[in-house]
Amino acid sequence: MFKDKYKELMDSYKPSEELINRTVKLAKETKQTTSKKAKHKHLRPILIGLCLIVCTTVAYPALAATIKRIYELMYLAPPSVAETFTPVEISHESNGIKLEVVAIDISGNTAKVYFTLQDLIDNRIDKTIDLKDSYNIEGVGTAVCGCEFYGYEEDLKKATFMITITDLDSNDISKSITDNLTFTLKQFSHENQKYGFDESFKIPVNLEYIISDLKGTQEVHANGAGGDYEKYTGRKIFKEKAEAIIQNIAPVSVGIEGFNIIGAGYKDDKLHLQVEVSTGNTLNDCGYLYLRKKGDTKDVICLYNISFSNYEHMPNEDDELFPLRYEEEIFDIPKDELSNYELFGYFIKEGQVIEGNWKVSFPLTFEMSNSDQYQKNITK
Amino acid sequence: MKELLYNNDEDVITTYGNMIYHIALSKTGTKHDAEDIFQEVFMKYLKKKPKFNNEEHRKAWFIRVTVNCTSSFFTNVFRKKTRNITEDLIFIDKEMQDLSTELHKIPQKYREVIYLFYYEEMSINEIGIALNRKNSTVRTQLTRARSMLKEFMDMEDYYV
């Protein structure tokens, strides 16, 4: 079982004795340092005040003139200190789309940060926008946070999102989060397009004209299988490789960009139809075929089907291969009756994915426009 | 619900150390980075001194902070272009090495779900709370991770 193997693997990794001892030692030192610091706690506000006065009167004009040097300082400082250097940036434009933090609402242990996305050059933002998991929020420490769609302004083509940050220990959030928050977004997409679900989606092809002699079969690693797969093939799904037909016809579009029939023919008196999904999004885009006798309303579904791809794993940054997904369905329709059948399908295509590199950084205490007023103006 | 069982920091470190190290290692892929995160998490714990109602509460806190620390770790300007994965891991056998290699090919956010589900034996709901993700998101991530690790999966692994 995977579970047992995985546990065995993880159990072979343990923090070393030396690491534990070092951490325990640090714990003891931290205790001592904390108690020493507590004695001088009343001096800290005075020292910070003095430093601020000196900095603003002496160094501020120079810093303002050479603001880029702040970034250079970041490379000299340790990571924990660098975070506090991050300049406040409440709006950022990437790929012609502007992300802007527009309001912050702090109430007890919860902070709500509102930001908008507005397309400055096109109409790529609508009310079906979905950030998925491609955002990241840094600097929240031990608090939990999430981001949700809040509203859409049709006239401005502007979508608003709300980040909620909650300190589960019920502390005042403005005191428990003192570092800058950094919100980054890499991509977003739109609502999926579905075909064949609300009403039948007829594929404009004549089956008897597209079928051709098969060019043989190939062994593939199936991502999944359905119907009576094991009964008809005698193979165990996941345990053994699956058999799929090799492309034997020129791609025939099903009527949706990125979905083409590339295999159609008979093997052992069974009709094999293979669809290639070349939308680039092989994780969520898929298509399934079925037949219907002309003049009939009854669907004829496949005996079994298999799904496979041209890569074994998820596409990632290192993959140079364009990901392709294949769905093959096998029907029990005699060849001489094929002219009596029409082809239909179900297809799901994920909405357009817009990529960018948006990043804003700000402290929770940053003064914003009136949040209450802002909320009233948003169409929920 | 387990009452608070550990009162001193040493006991807490030895009790939760493995879990923190595992989550950090499963995400970063190197012992060196996992050790850095291990120390950072405990330093946060020691400095913040959070109050817990029970051990489940403390465990959830450690999971959340470890995941947050690891995410910040990867986006830190000092971390970029530095290390590669699995360069300093020693494997028991070839099968384990293959499993480890495959685990590091899947996205980080799926690795933590795999760890919490299969090692910590947490339910989808518990993982959702700990990672602040919707149950449907956790379920999807688990399904995708399983699909990517299908070579190592038996049928019964899909029903645990």
XYZ file of C-alpha atoms in Angstrom:
540
model
C 0.000 0.000 0.000
C 1.161 3.526 -0.757
C 0.333 4.574 2.800
C 2.743 2.033 4.297
C 5.531 2.812 1.844
C 5.070 6.536 2.389
C 5.155 6.161 6.171
C 8.279 4.045 5.911
C 9.911 6.696 3.752
C 8.977 9.565 6.049
C 9.992 7.613 9.153
C 13.471 7.322 7.722
C 13.814 11.084 8.024
C 14.049 12.537 11.462
C 15.478 15.767 12.791
C 18.977 14.980 14.002
C 19.819 14.887 17.692
C 22.142 17.780 17.043
C 19.297 19.862 15.554
C 17.004 19.084 18.463
C 19.729 19.911 20.993
C 20.529 23.130 19.178
C 16.846 24.104 19.193
C 16.447 23.243 22.874
C 19.538 25.331 23.610
C 18.051 28.194 21.599
C 14.836 27.820 23.584
C 16.742 28.254 26.830
C 18.671 31.237 25.489
C 15.469 32.824 24.205
C 13.951 32.523 27.671
C 16.916 34.298 29.207
C 17.039 37.011 26.527
C 13.305 37.629 26.840
C 13.556 38.138 30.590
C 16.535 40.533 30.166
C 14.693 42.489 27.476
C 11.651 42.804 29.669
C 13.689 44.796 32.201
C 14.449 47.464 29.590
C 11.052 47.375 27.927
C 10.116 50.932 28.986
C 13.213 52.314 27.216
C 12.252 50.930 23.794
C 9.590 53.499 22.778
C 11.948 56.348 23.735
C 14.837 54.880 21.708
C 12.597 54.192 18.697
C 11.248 57.770 18.860
C 14.742 59.220 18.962
C 15.849 57.095 16.012
C 12.829 58.151 13.965
C 13.482 61.852 14.609
C 17.129 61.491 13.564
C 16.233 59.475 10.467
C 13.488 61.770 9.197
C 15.437 64.988 9.719
C 18.816 63.808 8.474
C 18.420 60.852 6.148
C 14.971 61.102 4.586
C 15.779 63.588 1.770
C 18.797 61.522 0.779
C 16.781 58.298 0.848
C 14.004 59.851 -1.196
C 16.497 60.895 -3.866
C 18.023 57.433 -4.119
C 15.134 55.186 -3.293
C 16.565 52.279 -5.324
C 19.313 51.921 -2.769
C 16.767 50.583 -0.299
C 16.550 47.480 -2.483
C 20.325 47.186 -2.386
C 20.185 47.271 1.411
C 17.779 44.348 1.345
C 20.481 42.130 -0.075
C 22.818 42.964 2.773
C 20.350 42.339 5.562
C 19.290 38.964 6.944
C 15.950 37.650 5.545
C 13.965 38.386 8.695
C 15.088 42.011 8.651
C 14.651 42.391 4.898
C 10.910 41.829 5.202
C 10.565 45.035 7.180
C 12.397 46.942 4.416
C 9.831 46.038 1.749
C 8.531 49.353 0.437
C 4.813 49.979 0.597
C 3.329 49.360 -2.813
C -0.431 49.231 -2.975
C -0.855 48.902 -6.711
C 1.014 46.940 -9.330
C 0.536 46.526 -13.066
C 1.478 43.402 -14.967
C 0.365 42.134 -18.394
C -1.770 45.263 -18.786
C -3.820 44.467 -15.688
C -3.674 46.582 -12.559
C -3.968 45.067 -9.081
C -4.694 47.678 -6.438
C -5.348 47.467 -2.723
C -8.274 49.800 -2.167
C -9.421 49.327 1.421
C -8.402 47.736 4.690
C -10.947 47.056 7.396
C -9.615 46.034 10.811
C -11.972 44.768 13.444
C -10.676 42.937 16.525
C -8.882 39.764 15.522
C -9.843 40.053 11.838
C -8.551 42.212 9.025
C -10.242 42.461 5.653
C -8.162 43.696 2.766
C -9.987 44.611 -0.443
C -8.174 44.711 -3.752
C -9.294 45.193 -7.323
C -8.180 43.814 -10.668
C -8.777 46.043 -13.658
C -7.786 45.395 -17.257
C -6.198 48.541 -18.680
C -5.798 47.356 -22.259
C -8.476 44.738 -22.988
C -11.618 43.082 -21.602
C -10.049 40.083 -19.912
C -11.838 40.507 -16.595
C -15.455 39.567 -16.077
C -17.614 38.375 -13.205
C -16.601 34.724 -13.740
C -13.007 35.474 -12.720
C -11.407 32.847 -10.490
C -8.020 33.181 -8.779
C -7.852 29.421 -8.017
C -4.801 28.644 -5.881
C -2.382 30.906 -7.700
C -2.134 33.597 -5.046
C 0.102 33.785 -2.008
C -0.064 35.921 1.115
C 3.111 36.408 3.111
C 3.704 38.006 6.456
C 0.605 36.677 8.195
C 2.678 34.727 10.708
C 0.388 32.441 12.649
C -2.887 33.911 11.427
C -5.084 32.108 8.916
C -6.096 33.834 5.741
C -8.107 33.315 2.603
C -9.130 35.227 -0.472
C -12.601 35.332 -2.042
C -14.413 37.077 -4.866
C -16.282 40.088 -3.506
C -17.917 41.870 -6.419
C -17.771 43.087 -9.975
C -18.271 46.571 -11.376
C -19.657 46.142 -14.871
C -19.059 49.708 -16.026
C -15.392 49.744 -14.996
C -14.765 46.067 -15.818
C -13.246 45.808 -12.389
C -13.369 42.784 -10.079
C -12.954 43.130 -6.318
C -11.603 40.476 -3.983
C -11.484 40.316 -0.214
C -8.594 38.832 1.753
C -9.637 37.839 5.259
C -6.906 37.439 7.870
C -7.900 36.099 11.268
C -5.824 35.630 14.388
C -7.310 32.451 15.831
C -5.850 33.266 19.227
C -8.243 36.253 19.322
C -5.486 38.834 19.587
C -5.860 42.304 18.101
C -4.822 41.652 14.480
C -3.204 45.069 14.050
C -0.877 44.229 16.930
C -0.211 40.601 16.090
C 0.740 41.403 12.467
C 3.271 44.193 12.420
C 5.314 43.210 9.351
C 4.361 44.214 5.843
C 1.898 41.907 4.148
C 2.843 40.824 0.654
C 0.192 39.567 -1.718
C 1.310 37.937 -4.956
C -0.777 36.622 -7.826
C 0.554 34.606 -10.755
C -2.555 33.924 -12.801
C -6.337 33.854 -12.878
C -8.936 32.280 -15.106
C -12.600 32.425 -16.003
C -15.549 30.126 -15.539
C -15.402 26.795 -17.345
C -17.178 26.418 -20.645
C -19.380 23.334 -20.775
C -20.814 21.755 -23.882
C -23.445 19.043 -23.996
C -24.669 19.359 -20.435
C -27.688 21.653 -20.738
C -28.551 20.435 -24.192
C -27.139 17.732 -26.458
C -23.975 18.687 -28.317
C -24.001 17.070 -31.736
C -20.619 16.629 -33.398
C -20.840 17.564 -37.075
C -19.161 14.474 -38.534
C -20.375 11.492 -40.446
C -18.994 8.463 -38.646
C -18.959 6.106 -41.611
C -16.820 8.585 -43.569
C -14.201 9.207 -40.926
C -13.464 5.630 -39.860
C -10.359 4.125 -41.356
C -8.156 1.077 -40.977
C -6.284 1.131 -37.693
C -2.515 1.569 -37.692
C -2.096 -0.639 -34.676
C -2.105 -0.079 -30.959
C 0.305 1.260 -28.360
C 0.779 0.626 -24.661
C 0.015 3.671 -22.568
C -0.085 4.558 -18.903
C -3.755 5.260 -18.283
C -4.738 8.098 -15.987
C -8.122 6.516 -15.605
C -10.597 4.112 -17.099
C -14.314 3.618 -16.954
C -17.113 1.260 -17.858
C -16.263 -2.431 -17.856
C -12.599 -1.806 -18.587
C -11.174 -4.786 -16.745
C -13.849 -7.159 -18.059
C -13.257 -6.302 -21.722
C -9.487 -5.855 -21.668
C -8.450 -8.409 -19.051
C -6.029 -5.790 -17.693
C -6.019 -4.219 -14.276
C -6.230 -0.471 -14.275
C -3.177 1.280 -12.716
C -1.444 -2.084 -12.215
C -0.880 -2.776 -15.896
C -0.406 -0.576 -18.919
C -3.430 0.034 -21.099
C -3.739 -0.458 -24.845
C -4.783 2.454 -27.046
C -5.066 2.849 -30.795
C -2.425 4.809 -32.706
C -3.640 7.921 -34.514
C -5.033 6.767 -37.866
C -6.921 9.784 -39.276
C -6.227 13.457 -39.838
C -7.606 15.477 -36.911
C -11.338 16.106 -37.194
C -12.598 18.937 -35.015
C -15.568 18.234 -32.778
C -16.514 21.895 -33.176
C -14.616 23.184 -30.140
C -11.089 24.520 -30.422
C -8.572 22.108 -28.931
C -10.744 18.976 -29.218
C -10.095 16.742 -32.241
C -10.932 13.169 -33.155
C -7.648 11.597 -34.239
C -8.506 7.927 -34.060
C -11.527 6.141 -35.536
C -11.675 2.525 -36.583
C -12.593 -1.035 -35.767
C -10.647 -3.553 -33.748
C -12.116 -6.939 -32.906
C -15.505 -5.716 -34.196
C -15.586 -2.865 -31.707
C -15.594 0.803 -32.703
C -12.711 2.787 -31.216
C -12.909 6.586 -31.176
C -10.059 8.633 -29.798
C -10.182 12.351 -28.964
C -7.074 14.454 -28.475
C -7.374 17.396 -26.063
C -4.796 19.992 -27.055
C -6.059 22.979 -25.099
C -2.925 23.113 -22.966
C -4.935 22.465 -19.852
C -4.980 18.712 -19.640
C -5.852 18.652 -15.967
C -9.338 20.052 -16.219
C -10.264 19.983 -19.883
C -11.831 16.756 -21.044
C -14.307 15.329 -23.486
C -16.469 12.217 -23.730
C -18.271 10.852 -26.754
C -21.504 8.933 -27.087
C -23.708 7.826 -29.956
C -27.388 8.132 -30.707
C -29.393 6.245 -33.292
C -30.855 8.627 -35.842
C -34.409 9.585 -34.875
C -33.960 8.120 -31.417
C -33.421 9.919 -28.112
C -31.652 7.084 -26.330
C -27.938 7.545 -25.755
C -25.545 4.715 -26.556
C -22.605 4.935 -24.227
C -19.290 3.161 -24.598
C -18.481 -0.310 -23.298
C -15.415 1.131 -21.635
C -13.030 4.032 -22.004
C -9.496 4.986 -21.095
C -7.825 8.296 -20.493
C -4.114 8.921 -20.940
C -1.679 11.708 -21.680
C 1.628 12.290 -23.423
C 3.390 12.884 -20.146
C 3.462 10.938 -16.940
C 3.239 13.806 -14.537
C 1.795 17.245 -14.151
C 3.200 19.840 -16.484
C 5.611 21.997 -14.597
C 8.198 24.644 -15.298
C 10.744 22.089 -16.495
C 8.435 20.397 -18.976
C 9.160 21.330 -22.549
C 6.507 18.961 -23.811
C 3.173 20.471 -24.810
C 0.712 18.504 -22.687
C -1.835 16.483 -24.600
C -4.609 14.371 -23.199
C -6.381 11.522 -24.931
C -9.774 9.985 -24.327
C -10.568 6.743 -26.100
C -13.998 5.184 -26.099
C -14.933 1.758 -27.324
C -18.464 1.083 -28.590
C -20.293 -2.090 -29.498
C -21.742 -0.899 -32.809
C -21.487 -3.198 -35.854
C -19.695 -1.588 -38.770
C -22.612 -2.103 -41.164
C -24.949 -0.228 -38.799
C -22.689 2.771 -38.265
C -24.493 4.925 -40.811
C -27.569 4.813 -38.549
C -25.753 6.579 -35.719
C -24.823 10.171 -34.938
C -22.042 11.330 -32.691
C -22.556 13.477 -29.595
C -20.321 14.537 -26.726
C -19.788 16.210 -23.411
C -16.892 18.644 -23.242
C -15.469 20.803 -20.498
C -13.023 23.560 -21.262
C -11.526 25.666 -18.553
C -11.817 29.401 -19.029
C -8.974 31.462 -20.442
C -5.969 31.633 -18.146
C -4.361 35.073 -17.792
C -0.830 35.091 -16.472
C 1.080 37.926 -14.854
C 3.252 38.700 -11.888
C 1.306 40.964 -9.588
C 2.754 41.859 -6.210
C 1.658 44.403 -3.620
C 3.178 44.988 -0.204
C 1.720 47.056 2.608
C 1.334 47.145 6.375
C -2.103 46.462 7.852
C -1.994 49.855 9.482
C -1.531 51.623 6.147
C -4.108 54.430 5.867
C -6.623 53.718 3.160
C -9.656 55.438 1.725
C -12.847 55.037 3.743
C -13.493 51.297 3.741
C -17.168 51.539 4.731
C -17.896 53.899 1.882
C -15.956 51.674 -0.487
C -17.930 48.596 0.472
C -21.215 50.387 -0.254
C -20.054 51.127 -3.781
C -19.277 47.513 -4.624
C -21.939 45.404 -6.253
C -21.936 42.263 -4.212
C -9.710 15.971 22.736
C -6.364 15.505 24.434
C -5.703 17.905 27.277
C -2.451 19.840 27.184
C 0.127 17.129 27.878
C 3.407 18.985 27.575
C 4.410 21.848 29.794
C 8.050 22.360 28.981
C 9.566 23.426 25.666
C 11.849 20.389 25.386
C 8.894 17.986 25.434
C 7.093 20.082 22.835
C 10.148 20.108 20.563
C 10.626 16.341 20.767
C 6.892 15.644 20.338
C 6.178 17.906 17.367
C 9.691 18.010 15.920
C 9.153 15.028 13.602
C 5.940 16.430 12.157
C 7.411 19.881 11.533
C 10.545 18.401 10.017
C 8.494 16.095 7.769
C 6.241 18.880 6.472
C 9.234 21.135 5.859
C 11.211 18.346 4.192
C 8.310 17.226 2.043
C 7.942 20.775 0.725
C 11.571 21.839 0.402
C 13.190 18.527 -0.474
C 16.453 19.212 1.345
C 17.532 18.437 4.875
C 19.342 21.738 5.065
C 16.221 23.785 4.274
C 14.030 21.595 6.463
C 16.384 22.254 9.387
C 16.167 26.018 8.804
C 12.383 25.884 8.825
C 12.382 23.570 11.842
C 14.314 26.184 13.835
C 12.278 29.102 12.510
C 9.004 27.455 13.534
C 10.221 26.750 17.054
C 11.657 30.256 17.378
C 8.231 31.655 16.504
C 6.696 29.332 19.068
C 9.144 30.330 21.775
C 8.863 34.051 21.096
C 5.101 34.174 20.658
C 4.232 31.724 23.446
C 0.737 31.038 22.134
C -1.944 29.705 24.474
C -3.588 26.424 23.519
C -6.752 24.719 24.687
C -5.512 21.207 23.993
C -2.912 19.257 22.024
C -5.026 19.245 18.827
C -5.011 23.039 18.995
C -1.226 23.059 19.430
C -0.766 20.570 16.559
C -2.946 22.673 14.232
C -0.910 25.755 15.162
C 2.360 24.008 14.305
C 1.010 22.753 10.950
C -0.229 26.217 10.025
C 2.985 27.980 11.003
C 5.194 25.390 9.273
C 3.216 25.725 6.038
C 3.357 29.546 6.271
C 7.100 29.509 7.014
C 7.800 27.172 4.108
C 5.757 29.283 1.686
C 7.580 32.448 2.763
C 10.868 30.571 2.552
C 10.385 29.856 -1.142
C 9.464 33.398 -2.102
C 12.239 35.004 -0.097
C 14.666 37.022 -2.236
C 17.601 35.305 -0.556
C 16.350 31.822 -1.402
C 15.905 32.203 -5.130
C 18.279 30.306 -7.428
C 20.015 28.610 -4.563
C 19.421 24.904 -4.054
C 18.183 21.866 -5.853
C 15.970 19.156 -4.438
C 16.871 15.764 -3.001
C 20.600 16.395 -3.247
C 21.352 15.320 0.281
C 18.805 12.615 0.983
C 19.894 9.020 1.532
C 17.430 6.306 0.566
C 16.753 2.907 2.043
C 16.283 1.209 -1.329
C 15.508 1.883 -4.983
C 11.744 1.823 -4.457
C 12.020 4.451 -1.743
C 14.280 6.545 -3.923
C 11.759 6.349 -6.779
C 8.927 7.282 -4.439
C 10.873 10.224 -3.082
C 11.754 11.396 -6.596
C 8.132 11.200 -7.711
C 6.953 13.007 -4.576
C 9.229 15.893 -5.391
C 7.860 16.176 -8.914
C 4.375 17.013 -7.688
C 3.493 20.590 -6.645
C 4.389 21.559 -3.084
C 0.831 22.262 -2.047
C -0.110 18.690 -2.935
C 2.803 17.278 -0.919
C 1.530 18.748 2.339
C -1.940 17.310 1.669
C -0.397 13.885 0.979
C 1.600 14.093 4.205
C -1.310 15.146 6.391
C -3.651 12.573 4.841
C -1.422 9.521 4.664
C 1.035 10.098 7.475
C -0.844 12.146 10.048
C -4.059 10.330 9.015
C -6.070 13.526 9.170
C -9.488 13.706 7.529
C -10.224 15.982 4.553
C -12.097 18.282 6.929
C -9.224 18.446 9.427
C -6.741 19.173 6.634
C -9.045 21.895 5.291
C -9.108 23.581 8.698
C -5.350 23.251 9.243
C -4.434 24.602 5.806
C -7.371 27.012 5.540
C -8.515 25.466 2.295
C -11.991 24.452 1.252
C -12.739 20.738 1.671
C -13.395 20.524 -2.066
C -9.954 22.043 -2.748
C -8.249 19.533 -0.443
C -10.150 16.684 -2.084
C -9.167 17.871 -5.571
C -5.533 18.279 -4.569
C -5.507 14.801 -3.039
C -7.041 13.323 -6.190
C -4.522 15.056 -8.430
C -1.626 14.028 -6.217
C -2.817 10.414 -6.294
C -3.092 10.570 -10.054
C 0.488 11.768 -10.289
C 1.674 9.058 -7.916
C -0.422 6.357 -9.542
C 2.531 4.039 -10.038
C 2.800 3.702 -6.277
C -0.920 3.523 -5.573
C -2.902 0.384 -5.010
C -6.672 0.338 -5.389
C -7.113 0.347 -1.597
C -5.109 3.590 -1.297
C -8.001 5.357 -3.031
C -10.448 4.284 -0.369
C -8.517 4.937 2.843
